[in-house]
mmCIF file of C-alpha atoms and ligand atoms in Angstrom:
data_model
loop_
_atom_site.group_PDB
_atom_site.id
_atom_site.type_symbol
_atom_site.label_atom_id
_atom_site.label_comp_id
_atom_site.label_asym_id
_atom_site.label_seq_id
_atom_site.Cartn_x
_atom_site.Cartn_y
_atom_site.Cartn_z
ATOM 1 C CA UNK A 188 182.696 157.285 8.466
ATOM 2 C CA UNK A 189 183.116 153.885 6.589
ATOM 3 C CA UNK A 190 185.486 151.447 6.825
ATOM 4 C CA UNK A 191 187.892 150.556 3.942
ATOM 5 C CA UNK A 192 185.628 148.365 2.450
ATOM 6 C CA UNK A 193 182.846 151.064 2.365
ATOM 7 C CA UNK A 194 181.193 149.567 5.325
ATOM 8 C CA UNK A 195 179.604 152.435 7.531
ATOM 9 C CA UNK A 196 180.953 153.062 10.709
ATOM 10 C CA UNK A 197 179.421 156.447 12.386
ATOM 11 C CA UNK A 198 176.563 157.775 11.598
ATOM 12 C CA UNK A 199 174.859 161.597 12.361
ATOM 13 C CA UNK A 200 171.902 163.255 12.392
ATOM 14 C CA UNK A 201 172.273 165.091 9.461
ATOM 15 C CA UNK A 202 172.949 161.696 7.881
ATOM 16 C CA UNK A 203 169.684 160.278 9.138
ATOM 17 C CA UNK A 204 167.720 163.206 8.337
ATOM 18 C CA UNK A 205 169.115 163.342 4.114
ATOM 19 C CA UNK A 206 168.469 159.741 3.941
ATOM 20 C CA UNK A 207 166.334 158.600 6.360
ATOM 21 C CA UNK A 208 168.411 155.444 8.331
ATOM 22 C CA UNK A 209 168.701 155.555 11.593
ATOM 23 C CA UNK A 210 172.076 155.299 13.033
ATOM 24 C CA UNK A 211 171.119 151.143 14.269
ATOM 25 C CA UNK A 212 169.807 150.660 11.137
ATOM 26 C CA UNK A 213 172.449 151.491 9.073
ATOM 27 C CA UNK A 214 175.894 150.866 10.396
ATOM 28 C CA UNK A 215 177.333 147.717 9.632
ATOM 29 C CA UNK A 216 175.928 148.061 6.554
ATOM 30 C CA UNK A 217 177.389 148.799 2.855
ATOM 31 C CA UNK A 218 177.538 152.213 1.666
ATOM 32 C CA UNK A 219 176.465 151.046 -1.618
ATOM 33 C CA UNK A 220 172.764 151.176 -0.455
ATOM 34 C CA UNK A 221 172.642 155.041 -0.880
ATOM 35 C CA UNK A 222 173.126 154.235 -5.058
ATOM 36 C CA UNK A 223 170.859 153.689 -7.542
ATOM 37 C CA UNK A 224 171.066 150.412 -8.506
ATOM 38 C CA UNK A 225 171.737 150.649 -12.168
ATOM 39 C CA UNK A 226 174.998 152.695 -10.674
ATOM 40 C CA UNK A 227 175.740 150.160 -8.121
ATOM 41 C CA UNK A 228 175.573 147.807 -11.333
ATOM 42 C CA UNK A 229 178.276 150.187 -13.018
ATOM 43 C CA UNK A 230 180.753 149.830 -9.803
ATOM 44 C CA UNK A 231 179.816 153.488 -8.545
ATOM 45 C CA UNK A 232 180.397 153.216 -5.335
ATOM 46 C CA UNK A 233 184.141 151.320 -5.345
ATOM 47 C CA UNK A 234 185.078 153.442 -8.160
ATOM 48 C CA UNK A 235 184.558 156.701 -5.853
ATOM 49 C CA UNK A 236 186.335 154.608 -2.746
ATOM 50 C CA UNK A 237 189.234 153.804 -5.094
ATOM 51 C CA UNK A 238 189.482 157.892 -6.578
ATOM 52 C CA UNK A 239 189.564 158.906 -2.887
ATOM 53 C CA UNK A 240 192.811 156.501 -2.108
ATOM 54 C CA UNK A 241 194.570 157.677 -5.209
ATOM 55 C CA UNK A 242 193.687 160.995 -5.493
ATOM 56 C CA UNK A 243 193.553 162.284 -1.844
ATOM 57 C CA UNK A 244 189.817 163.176 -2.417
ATOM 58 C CA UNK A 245 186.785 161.949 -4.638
ATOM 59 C CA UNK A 246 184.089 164.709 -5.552
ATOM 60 C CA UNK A 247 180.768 163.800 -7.234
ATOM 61 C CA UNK A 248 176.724 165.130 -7.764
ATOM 62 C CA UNK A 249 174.502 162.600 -8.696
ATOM 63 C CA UNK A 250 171.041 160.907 -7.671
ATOM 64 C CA UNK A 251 171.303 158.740 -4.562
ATOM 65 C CA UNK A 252 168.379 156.898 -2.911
ATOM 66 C CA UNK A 253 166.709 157.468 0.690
ATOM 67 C CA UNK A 254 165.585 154.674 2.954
ATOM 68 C CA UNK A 255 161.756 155.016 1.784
ATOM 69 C CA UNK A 256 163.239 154.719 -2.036
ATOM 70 C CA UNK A 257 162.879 158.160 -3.006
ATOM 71 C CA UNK A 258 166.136 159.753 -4.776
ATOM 72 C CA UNK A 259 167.402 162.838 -4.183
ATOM 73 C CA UNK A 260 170.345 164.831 -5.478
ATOM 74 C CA UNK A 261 173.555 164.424 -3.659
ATOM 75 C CA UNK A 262 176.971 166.168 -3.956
ATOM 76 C CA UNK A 263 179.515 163.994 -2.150
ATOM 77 C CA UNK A 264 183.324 164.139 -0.586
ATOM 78 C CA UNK A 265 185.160 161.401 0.162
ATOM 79 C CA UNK A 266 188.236 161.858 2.172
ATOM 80 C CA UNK A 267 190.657 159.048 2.650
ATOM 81 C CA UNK A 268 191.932 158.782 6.235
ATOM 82 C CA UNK A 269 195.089 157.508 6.801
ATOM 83 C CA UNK A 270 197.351 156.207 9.970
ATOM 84 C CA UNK A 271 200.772 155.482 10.133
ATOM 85 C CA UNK A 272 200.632 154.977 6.391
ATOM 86 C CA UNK A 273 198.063 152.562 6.540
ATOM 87 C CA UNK A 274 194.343 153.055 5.047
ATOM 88 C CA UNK A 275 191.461 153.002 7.912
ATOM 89 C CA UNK A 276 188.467 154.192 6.402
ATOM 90 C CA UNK A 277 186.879 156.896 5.017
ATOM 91 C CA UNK A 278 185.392 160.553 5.654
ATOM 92 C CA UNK A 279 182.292 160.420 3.625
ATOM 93 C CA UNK A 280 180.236 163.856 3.415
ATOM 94 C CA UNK A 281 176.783 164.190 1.729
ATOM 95 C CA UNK A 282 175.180 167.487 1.140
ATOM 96 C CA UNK A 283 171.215 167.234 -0.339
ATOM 97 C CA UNK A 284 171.500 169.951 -3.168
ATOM 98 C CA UNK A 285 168.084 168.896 -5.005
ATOM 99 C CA UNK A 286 166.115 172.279 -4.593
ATOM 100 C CA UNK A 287 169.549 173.848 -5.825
ATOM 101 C CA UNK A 288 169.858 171.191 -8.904
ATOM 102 C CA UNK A 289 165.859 171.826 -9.573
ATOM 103 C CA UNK A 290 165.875 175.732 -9.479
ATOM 104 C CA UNK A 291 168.682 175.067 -11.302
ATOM 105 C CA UNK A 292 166.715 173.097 -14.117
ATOM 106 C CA UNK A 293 163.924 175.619 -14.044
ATOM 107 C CA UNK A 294 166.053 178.473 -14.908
ATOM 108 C CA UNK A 295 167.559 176.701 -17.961
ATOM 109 C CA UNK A 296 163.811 175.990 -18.800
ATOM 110 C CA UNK A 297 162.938 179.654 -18.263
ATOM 111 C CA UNK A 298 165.914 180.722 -20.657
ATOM 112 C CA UNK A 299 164.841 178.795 -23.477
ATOM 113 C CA UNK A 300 161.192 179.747 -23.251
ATOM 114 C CA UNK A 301 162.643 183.125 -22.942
ATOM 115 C CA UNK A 302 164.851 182.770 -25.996
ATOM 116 C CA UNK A 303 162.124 181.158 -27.734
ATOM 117 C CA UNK A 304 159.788 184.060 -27.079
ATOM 118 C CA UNK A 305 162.400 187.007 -28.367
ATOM 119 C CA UNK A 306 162.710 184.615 -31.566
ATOM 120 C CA UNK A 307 158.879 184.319 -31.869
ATOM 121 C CA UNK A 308 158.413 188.407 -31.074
ATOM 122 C CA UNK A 309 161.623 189.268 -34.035
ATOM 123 C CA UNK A 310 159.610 187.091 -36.700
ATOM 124 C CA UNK A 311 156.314 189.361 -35.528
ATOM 125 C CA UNK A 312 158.162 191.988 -36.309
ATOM 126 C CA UNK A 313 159.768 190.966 -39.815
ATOM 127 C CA UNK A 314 156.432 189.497 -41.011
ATOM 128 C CA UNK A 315 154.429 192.630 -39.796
ATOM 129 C CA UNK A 316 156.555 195.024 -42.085
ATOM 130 C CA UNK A 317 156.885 192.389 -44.939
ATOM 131 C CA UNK A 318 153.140 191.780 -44.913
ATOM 132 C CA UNK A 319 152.342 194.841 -44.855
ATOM 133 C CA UNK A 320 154.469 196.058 -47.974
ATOM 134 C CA UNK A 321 153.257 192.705 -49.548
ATOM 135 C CA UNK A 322 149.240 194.220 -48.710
ATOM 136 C CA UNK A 323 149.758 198.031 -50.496
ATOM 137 C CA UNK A 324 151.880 195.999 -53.351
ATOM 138 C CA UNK A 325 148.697 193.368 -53.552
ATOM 139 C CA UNK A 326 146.052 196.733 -53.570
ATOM 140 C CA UNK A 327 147.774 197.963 -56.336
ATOM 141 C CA UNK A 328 147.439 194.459 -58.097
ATOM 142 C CA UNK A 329 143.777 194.214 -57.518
ATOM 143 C CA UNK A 330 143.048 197.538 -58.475
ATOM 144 C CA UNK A 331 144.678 197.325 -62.101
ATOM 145 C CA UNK A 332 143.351 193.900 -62.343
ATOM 146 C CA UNK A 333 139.784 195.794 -61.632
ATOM 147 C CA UNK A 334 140.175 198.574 -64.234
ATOM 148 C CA UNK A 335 141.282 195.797 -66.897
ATOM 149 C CA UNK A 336 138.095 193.400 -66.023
ATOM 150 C CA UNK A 337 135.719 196.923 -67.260
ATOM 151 C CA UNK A 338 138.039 197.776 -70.091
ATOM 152 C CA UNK A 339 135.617 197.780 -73.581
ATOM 153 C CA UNK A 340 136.649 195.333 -76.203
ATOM 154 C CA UNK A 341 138.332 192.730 -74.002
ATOM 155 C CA UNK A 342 138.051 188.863 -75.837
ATOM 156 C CA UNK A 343 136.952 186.331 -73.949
ATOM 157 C CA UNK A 344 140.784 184.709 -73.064
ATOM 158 C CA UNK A 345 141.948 187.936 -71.775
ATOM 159 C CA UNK A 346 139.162 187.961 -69.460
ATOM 160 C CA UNK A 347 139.803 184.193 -68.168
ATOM 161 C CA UNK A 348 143.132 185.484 -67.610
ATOM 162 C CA UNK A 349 142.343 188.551 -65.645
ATOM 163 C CA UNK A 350 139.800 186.273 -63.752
ATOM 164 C CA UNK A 351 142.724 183.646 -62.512
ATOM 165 C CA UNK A 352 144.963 186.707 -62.142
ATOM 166 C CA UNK A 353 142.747 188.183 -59.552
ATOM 167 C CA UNK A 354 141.875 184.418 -57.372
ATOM 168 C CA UNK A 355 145.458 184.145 -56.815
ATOM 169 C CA UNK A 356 146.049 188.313 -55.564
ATOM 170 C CA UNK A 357 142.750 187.630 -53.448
ATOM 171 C CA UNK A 358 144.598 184.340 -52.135
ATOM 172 C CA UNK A 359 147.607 186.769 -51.610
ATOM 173 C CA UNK A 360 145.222 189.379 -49.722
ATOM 174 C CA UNK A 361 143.850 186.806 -47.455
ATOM 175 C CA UNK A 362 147.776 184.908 -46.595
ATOM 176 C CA UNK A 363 148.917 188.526 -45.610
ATOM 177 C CA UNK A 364 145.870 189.249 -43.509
ATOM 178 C CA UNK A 365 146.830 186.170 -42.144
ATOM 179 C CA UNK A 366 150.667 187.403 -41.644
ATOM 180 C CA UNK A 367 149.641 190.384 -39.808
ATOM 181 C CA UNK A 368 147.071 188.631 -37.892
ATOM 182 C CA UNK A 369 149.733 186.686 -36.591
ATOM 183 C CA UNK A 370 152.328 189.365 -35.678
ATOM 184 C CA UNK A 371 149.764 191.812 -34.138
ATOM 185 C CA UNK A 372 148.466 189.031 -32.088
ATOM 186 C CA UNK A 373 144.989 190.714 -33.535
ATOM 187 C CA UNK A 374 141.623 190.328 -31.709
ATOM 188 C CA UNK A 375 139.397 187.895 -33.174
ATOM 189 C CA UNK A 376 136.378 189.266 -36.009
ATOM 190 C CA UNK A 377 133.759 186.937 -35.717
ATOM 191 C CA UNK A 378 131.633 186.505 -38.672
ATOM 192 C CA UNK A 379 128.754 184.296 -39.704
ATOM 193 C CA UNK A 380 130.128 181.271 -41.936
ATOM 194 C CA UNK A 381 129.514 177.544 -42.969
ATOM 195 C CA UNK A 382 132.241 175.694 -41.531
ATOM 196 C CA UNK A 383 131.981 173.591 -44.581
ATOM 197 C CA UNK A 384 132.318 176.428 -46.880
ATOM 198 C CA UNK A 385 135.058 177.911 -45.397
ATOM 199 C CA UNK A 386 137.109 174.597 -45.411
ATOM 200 C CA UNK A 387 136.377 173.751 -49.064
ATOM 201 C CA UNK A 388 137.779 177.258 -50.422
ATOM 202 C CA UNK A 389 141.258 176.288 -48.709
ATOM 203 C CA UNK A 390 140.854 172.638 -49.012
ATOM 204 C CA UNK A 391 143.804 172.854 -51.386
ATOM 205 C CA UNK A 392 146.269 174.429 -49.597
ATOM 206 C CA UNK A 393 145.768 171.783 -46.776
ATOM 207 C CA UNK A 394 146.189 169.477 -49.035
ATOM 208 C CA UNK A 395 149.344 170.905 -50.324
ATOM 209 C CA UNK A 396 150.022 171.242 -46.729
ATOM 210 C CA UNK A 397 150.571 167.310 -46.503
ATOM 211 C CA UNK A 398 152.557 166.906 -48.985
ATOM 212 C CA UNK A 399 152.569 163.921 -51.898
ATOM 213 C CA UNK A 400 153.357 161.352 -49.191
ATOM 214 C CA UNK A 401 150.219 161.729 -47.355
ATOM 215 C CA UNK A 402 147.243 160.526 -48.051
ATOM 216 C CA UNK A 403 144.273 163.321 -47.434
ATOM 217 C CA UNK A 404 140.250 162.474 -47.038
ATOM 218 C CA UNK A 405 137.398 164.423 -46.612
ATOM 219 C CA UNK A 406 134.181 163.596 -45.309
ATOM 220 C CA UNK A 407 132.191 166.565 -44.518
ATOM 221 C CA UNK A 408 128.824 166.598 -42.952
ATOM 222 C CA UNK A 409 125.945 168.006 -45.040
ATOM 223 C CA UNK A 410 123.548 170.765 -43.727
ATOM 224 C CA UNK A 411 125.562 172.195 -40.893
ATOM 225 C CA UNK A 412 124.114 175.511 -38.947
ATOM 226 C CA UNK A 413 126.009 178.222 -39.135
ATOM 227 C CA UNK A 414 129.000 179.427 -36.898
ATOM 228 C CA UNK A 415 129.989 182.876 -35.665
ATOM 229 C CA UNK A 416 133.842 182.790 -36.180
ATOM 230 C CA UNK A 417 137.101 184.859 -37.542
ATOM 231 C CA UNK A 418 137.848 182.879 -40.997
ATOM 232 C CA UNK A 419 141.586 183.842 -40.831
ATOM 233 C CA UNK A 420 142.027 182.667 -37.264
ATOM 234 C CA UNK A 421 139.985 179.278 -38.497
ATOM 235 C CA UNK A 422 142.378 178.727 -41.682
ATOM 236 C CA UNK A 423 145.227 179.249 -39.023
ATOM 237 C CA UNK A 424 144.081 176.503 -37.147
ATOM 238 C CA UNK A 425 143.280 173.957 -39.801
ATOM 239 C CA UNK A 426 146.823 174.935 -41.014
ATOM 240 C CA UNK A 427 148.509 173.974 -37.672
ATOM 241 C CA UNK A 428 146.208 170.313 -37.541
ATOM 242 C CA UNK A 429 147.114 169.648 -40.916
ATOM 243 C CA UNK A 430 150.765 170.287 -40.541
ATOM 244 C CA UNK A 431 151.179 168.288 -37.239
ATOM 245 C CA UNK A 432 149.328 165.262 -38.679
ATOM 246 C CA UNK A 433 151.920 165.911 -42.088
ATOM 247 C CA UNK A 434 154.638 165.808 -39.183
ATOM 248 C CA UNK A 435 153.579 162.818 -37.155
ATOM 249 C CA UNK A 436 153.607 160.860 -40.390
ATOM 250 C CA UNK A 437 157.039 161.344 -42.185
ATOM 251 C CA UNK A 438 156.989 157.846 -43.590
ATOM 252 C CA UNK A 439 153.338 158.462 -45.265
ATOM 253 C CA UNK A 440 150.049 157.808 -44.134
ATOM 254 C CA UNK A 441 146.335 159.326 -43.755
ATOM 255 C CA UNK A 442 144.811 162.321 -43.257
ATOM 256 C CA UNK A 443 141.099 162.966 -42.709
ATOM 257 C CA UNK A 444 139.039 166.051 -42.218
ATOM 258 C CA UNK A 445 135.797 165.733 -41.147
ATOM 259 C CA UNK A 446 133.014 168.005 -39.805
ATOM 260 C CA UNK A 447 129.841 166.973 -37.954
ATOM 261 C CA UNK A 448 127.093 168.302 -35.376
ATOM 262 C CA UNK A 449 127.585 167.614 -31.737
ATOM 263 C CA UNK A 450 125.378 168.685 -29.147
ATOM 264 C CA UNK A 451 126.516 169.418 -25.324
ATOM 265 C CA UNK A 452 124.482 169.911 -22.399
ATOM 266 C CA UNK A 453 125.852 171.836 -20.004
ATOM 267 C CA UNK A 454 125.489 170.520 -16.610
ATOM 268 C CA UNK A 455 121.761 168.469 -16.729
ATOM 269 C CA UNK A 456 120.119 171.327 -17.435
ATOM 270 C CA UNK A 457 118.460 171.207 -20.748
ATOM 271 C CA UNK A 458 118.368 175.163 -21.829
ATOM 272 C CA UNK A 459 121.361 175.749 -21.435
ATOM 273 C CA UNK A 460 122.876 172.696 -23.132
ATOM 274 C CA UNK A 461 124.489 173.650 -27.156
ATOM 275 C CA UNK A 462 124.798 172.655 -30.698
ATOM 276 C CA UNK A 463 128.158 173.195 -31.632
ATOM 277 C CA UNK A 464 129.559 172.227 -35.322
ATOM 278 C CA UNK A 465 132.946 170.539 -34.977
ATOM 279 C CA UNK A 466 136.277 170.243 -37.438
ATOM 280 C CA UNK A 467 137.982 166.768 -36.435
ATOM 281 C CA UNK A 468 141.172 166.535 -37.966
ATOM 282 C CA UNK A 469 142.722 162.946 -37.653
ATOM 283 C CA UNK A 470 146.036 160.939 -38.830
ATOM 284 C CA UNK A 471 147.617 157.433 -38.265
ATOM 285 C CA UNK A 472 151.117 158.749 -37.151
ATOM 286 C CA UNK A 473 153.289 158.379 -34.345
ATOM 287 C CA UNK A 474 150.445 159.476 -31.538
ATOM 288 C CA UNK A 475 151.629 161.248 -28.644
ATOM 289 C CA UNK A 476 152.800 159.947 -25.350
ATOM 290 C CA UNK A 477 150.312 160.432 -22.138
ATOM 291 C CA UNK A 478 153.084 163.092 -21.238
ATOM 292 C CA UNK A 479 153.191 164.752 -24.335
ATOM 293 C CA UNK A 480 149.438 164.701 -24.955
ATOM 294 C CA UNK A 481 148.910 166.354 -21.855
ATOM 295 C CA UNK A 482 151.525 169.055 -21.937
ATOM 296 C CA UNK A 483 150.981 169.421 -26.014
ATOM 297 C CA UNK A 484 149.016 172.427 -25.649
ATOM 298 C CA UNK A 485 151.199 174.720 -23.676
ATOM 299 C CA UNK A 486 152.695 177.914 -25.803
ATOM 300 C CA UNK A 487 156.278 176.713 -26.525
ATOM 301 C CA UNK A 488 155.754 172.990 -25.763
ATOM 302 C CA UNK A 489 157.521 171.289 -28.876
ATOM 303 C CA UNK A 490 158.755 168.353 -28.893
ATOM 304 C CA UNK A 491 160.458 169.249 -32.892
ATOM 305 C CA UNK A 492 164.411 170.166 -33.686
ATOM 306 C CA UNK A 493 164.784 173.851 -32.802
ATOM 307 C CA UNK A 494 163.739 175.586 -35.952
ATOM 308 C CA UNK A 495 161.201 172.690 -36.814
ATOM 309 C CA UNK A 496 158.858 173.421 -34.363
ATOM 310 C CA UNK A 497 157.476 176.863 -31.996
ATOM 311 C CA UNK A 498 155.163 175.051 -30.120
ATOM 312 C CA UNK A 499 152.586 177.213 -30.804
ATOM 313 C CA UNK A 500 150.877 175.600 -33.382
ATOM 314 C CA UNK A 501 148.550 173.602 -30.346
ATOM 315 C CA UNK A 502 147.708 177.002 -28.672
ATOM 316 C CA UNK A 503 146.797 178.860 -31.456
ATOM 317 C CA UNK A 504 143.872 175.944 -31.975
ATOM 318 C CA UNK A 505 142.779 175.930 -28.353
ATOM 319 C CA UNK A 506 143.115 179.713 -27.406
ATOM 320 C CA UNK A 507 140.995 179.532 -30.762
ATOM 321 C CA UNK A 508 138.446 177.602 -30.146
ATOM 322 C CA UNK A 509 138.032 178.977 -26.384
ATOM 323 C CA UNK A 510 137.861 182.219 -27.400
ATOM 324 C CA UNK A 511 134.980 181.621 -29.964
ATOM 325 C CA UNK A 512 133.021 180.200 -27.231
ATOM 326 C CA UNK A 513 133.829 176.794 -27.973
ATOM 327 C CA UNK A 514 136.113 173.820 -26.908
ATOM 328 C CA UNK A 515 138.633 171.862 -28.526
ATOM 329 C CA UNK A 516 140.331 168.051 -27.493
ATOM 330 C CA UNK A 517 143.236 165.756 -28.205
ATOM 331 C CA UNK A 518 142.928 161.932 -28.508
ATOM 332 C CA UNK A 519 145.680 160.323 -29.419
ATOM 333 C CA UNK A 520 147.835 156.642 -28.668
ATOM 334 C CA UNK A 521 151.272 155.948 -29.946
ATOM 335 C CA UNK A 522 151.837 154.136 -33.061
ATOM 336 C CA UNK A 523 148.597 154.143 -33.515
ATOM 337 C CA UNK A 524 147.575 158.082 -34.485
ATOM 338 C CA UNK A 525 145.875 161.081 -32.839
ATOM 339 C CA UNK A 526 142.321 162.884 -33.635
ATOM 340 C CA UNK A 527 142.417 167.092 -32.835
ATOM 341 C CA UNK A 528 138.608 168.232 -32.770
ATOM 342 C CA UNK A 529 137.789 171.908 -32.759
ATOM 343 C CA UNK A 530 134.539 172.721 -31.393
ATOM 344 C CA UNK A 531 132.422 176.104 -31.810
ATOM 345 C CA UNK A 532 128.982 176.847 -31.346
ATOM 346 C CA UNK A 533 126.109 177.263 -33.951
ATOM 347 C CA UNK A 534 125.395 180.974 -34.582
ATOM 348 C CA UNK A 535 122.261 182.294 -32.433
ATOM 349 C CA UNK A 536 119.295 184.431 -34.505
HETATM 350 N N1 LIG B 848 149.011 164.984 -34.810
HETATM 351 C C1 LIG B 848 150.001 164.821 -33.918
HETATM 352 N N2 LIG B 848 150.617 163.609 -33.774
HETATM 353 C C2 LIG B 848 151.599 163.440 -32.881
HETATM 354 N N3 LIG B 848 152.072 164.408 -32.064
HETATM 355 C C3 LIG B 848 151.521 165.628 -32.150
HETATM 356 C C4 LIG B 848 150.459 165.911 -33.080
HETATM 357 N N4 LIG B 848 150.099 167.197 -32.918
HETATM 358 C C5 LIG B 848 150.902 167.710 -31.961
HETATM 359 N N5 LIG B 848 151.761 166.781 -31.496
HETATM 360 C C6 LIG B 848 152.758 166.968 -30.421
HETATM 361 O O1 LIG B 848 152.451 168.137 -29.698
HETATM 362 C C7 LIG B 848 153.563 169.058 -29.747
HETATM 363 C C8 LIG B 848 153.034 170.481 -29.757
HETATM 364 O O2 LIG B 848 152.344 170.747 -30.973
HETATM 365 P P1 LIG B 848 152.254 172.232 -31.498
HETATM 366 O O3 LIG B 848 151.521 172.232 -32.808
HETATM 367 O O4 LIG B 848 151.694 173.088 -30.402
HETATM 368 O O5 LIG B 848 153.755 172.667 -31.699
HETATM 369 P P2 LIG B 848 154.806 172.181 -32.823
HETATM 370 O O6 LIG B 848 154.093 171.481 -33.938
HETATM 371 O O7 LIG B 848 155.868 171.438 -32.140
HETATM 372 O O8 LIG B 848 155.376 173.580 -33.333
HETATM 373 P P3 LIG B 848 154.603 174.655 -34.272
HETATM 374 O O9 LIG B 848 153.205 174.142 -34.491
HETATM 375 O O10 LIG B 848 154.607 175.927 -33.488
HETATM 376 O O11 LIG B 848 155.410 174.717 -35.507
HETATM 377 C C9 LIG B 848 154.343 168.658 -30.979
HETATM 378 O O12 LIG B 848 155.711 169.023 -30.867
HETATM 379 C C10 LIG B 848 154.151 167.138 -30.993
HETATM 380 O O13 LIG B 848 155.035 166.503 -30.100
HETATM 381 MG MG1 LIG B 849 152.388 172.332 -34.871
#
């Protein structure tokens, strides 16, 4: 019960045990305590007192504070109580509904990531039968393109021509291997590769990949050992660095791809400690926030407009890079950029 002025007059056990006064601590003293200050600030607690006289009742949820400064969430009644006309105090009921407003909050999570998942699964679907339409249509390409290249008699243009012809329906080839890789969720083929090798022949589409506003640098280390790794899946993941650095920089800036050796020993033990050859791909955006940075890698985490962003783009990397034996890391500060490396290990004899 409080007084008219909101002063607290009887106390409970149900009272103490929500917010944590006893009943000698606490009466005498103003019911504005249980508010968060920056809603005391906003006249919170008279604004409910007033409702309550003019409407007959005041109903609210919101976050109210214990006694050991923790909030929790609180639905409240307050009841005006009246004799002879004249106001005496109040009937002030608080229920403690925060594992009902939480659940609450998870489910609405749970539907999005659900929604987001059906969206993701209907484009696997639509790209699997367009890419693989796009593949027979592409054969058929290649094949004439073949049977041209041994024709007798060809001049020297027409075989320039042909040549170009066929680099762009190989490019083709490899996107929609890339496209069905991607809606069959297909297991990895490792092959043996230079890492620098396979990131010059698509340095150009990363580069397109940033756009004209961004700045992009290479600085490849020379004589790497060779990695055992699916190219596609690779290309997929420089795709997804690229394009966040292009994102976390929409007012321009710099972005630099570098490879170099790094060797790890595992535990102190010196055999079993590993050479692994490692893709760093770096920008001077916005940087991620410690939250961010450490949630970043979760399928669905996105912190883009829906439609900009999946949130896959992250996992794809790491489930990459773990499944090819290898490691990948995030460092990144706001306002000051963020460096992705992508780890895998030199190929063994
Ligand atoms: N280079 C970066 N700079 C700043 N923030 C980044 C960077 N890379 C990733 N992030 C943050 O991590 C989040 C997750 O990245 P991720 O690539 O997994 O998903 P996305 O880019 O949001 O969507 P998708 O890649 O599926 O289109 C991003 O939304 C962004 O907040
Ligand atoms: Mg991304």
């Amino acid at each position: 019960m409080l007084d008219q002025q909101g002063y607290v007059r009887s106390w409970n056990s149900g009272g103490e045990r929500i917010k944590g006064y006893s009943q000698d601590e606490i009466i005498g003293q103003h019911f504005s305590k249980f508010y968060l200050p920056e809603d005391v600030e906003k006249g919170m607690p008279e604004l409910g007192l007033e409702a309550a006289r003019t409407h007959g009742k005041y109903e609210a949820e919101g976050w109210r504070l214990r006694k050991d400064g923790t909030r929790f969430r609180a639905s409240i009644v307050i009841d005006p109580i009246w004799h002879d006309g004249q106001l005496i105090g109040y009937a002030k009921v608080t229920r403690d509904v925060t594992e009902r407003f939480e659940a609450n909050n998870r489910l609405i999570e749970a539907q999005k990531a659900l929604v987001q998942s059906q969206k993701i699964e209907a484009i696997g679907k639509l790209t699997f039968g367009l890419a693989h339409d796009f593949n027979n249509l592409l054969t058929v390409v290649i094949n004439s393109l073949d049977m041209i290249a041994v024709r007798p008699g060809a001049d020297a243009r027409t075989k320039e021509l042909v040549d170009t012809a066929m680099r762009a329906a190989d490019r083709g080839a490899l996107l929609t291997r890339q496209l069905l890789s991607f809606a069959r969720g297909q297991n990895l083929v490792a092959e043996r590769h230079d890492l620098n090798e396979l990131l010059a022949r698509s340095m150009e589409l990363y580069r397109r990949t940033c756009g004209p506003a961004v700045e992009f640098r290479v600085d490849l280390a020379p004589n790497l050992p060779p990695v055992f790794i699916d190219a596609a899946q690779f290309e997929a993941s420089m795709m997804n660095l690229v394009a966040n650095s292009r994102d976390a920089m929409p007012r321009g800036g710099t972005v630099t791809v570098s490879t170099c050796l790094v060797h790890r020993a595992e535990s102190d033990s010196e055999d079993r400690s590993q050479d692994f050859v490692c893709v760093r791909v770096g920008d001077n955006g916005s940087g991620m926030s410690p939250e961010v940075a450490e949630r970043a890698t979760e399928p669905f985490f996105t912190t883009k407009d829906v439609g900009k962003g999946s949130g896959l783009g992250l996992s794809q990397v790491f489930g990459f890079a773990a499944q090819s034996g290898g490691f990948a890391s995030i460092e990144s500060q706001e306002q000051v950029g963020t460096v992705i490396q992508l780890c895998v290990p030199t190929a063994k004899d």
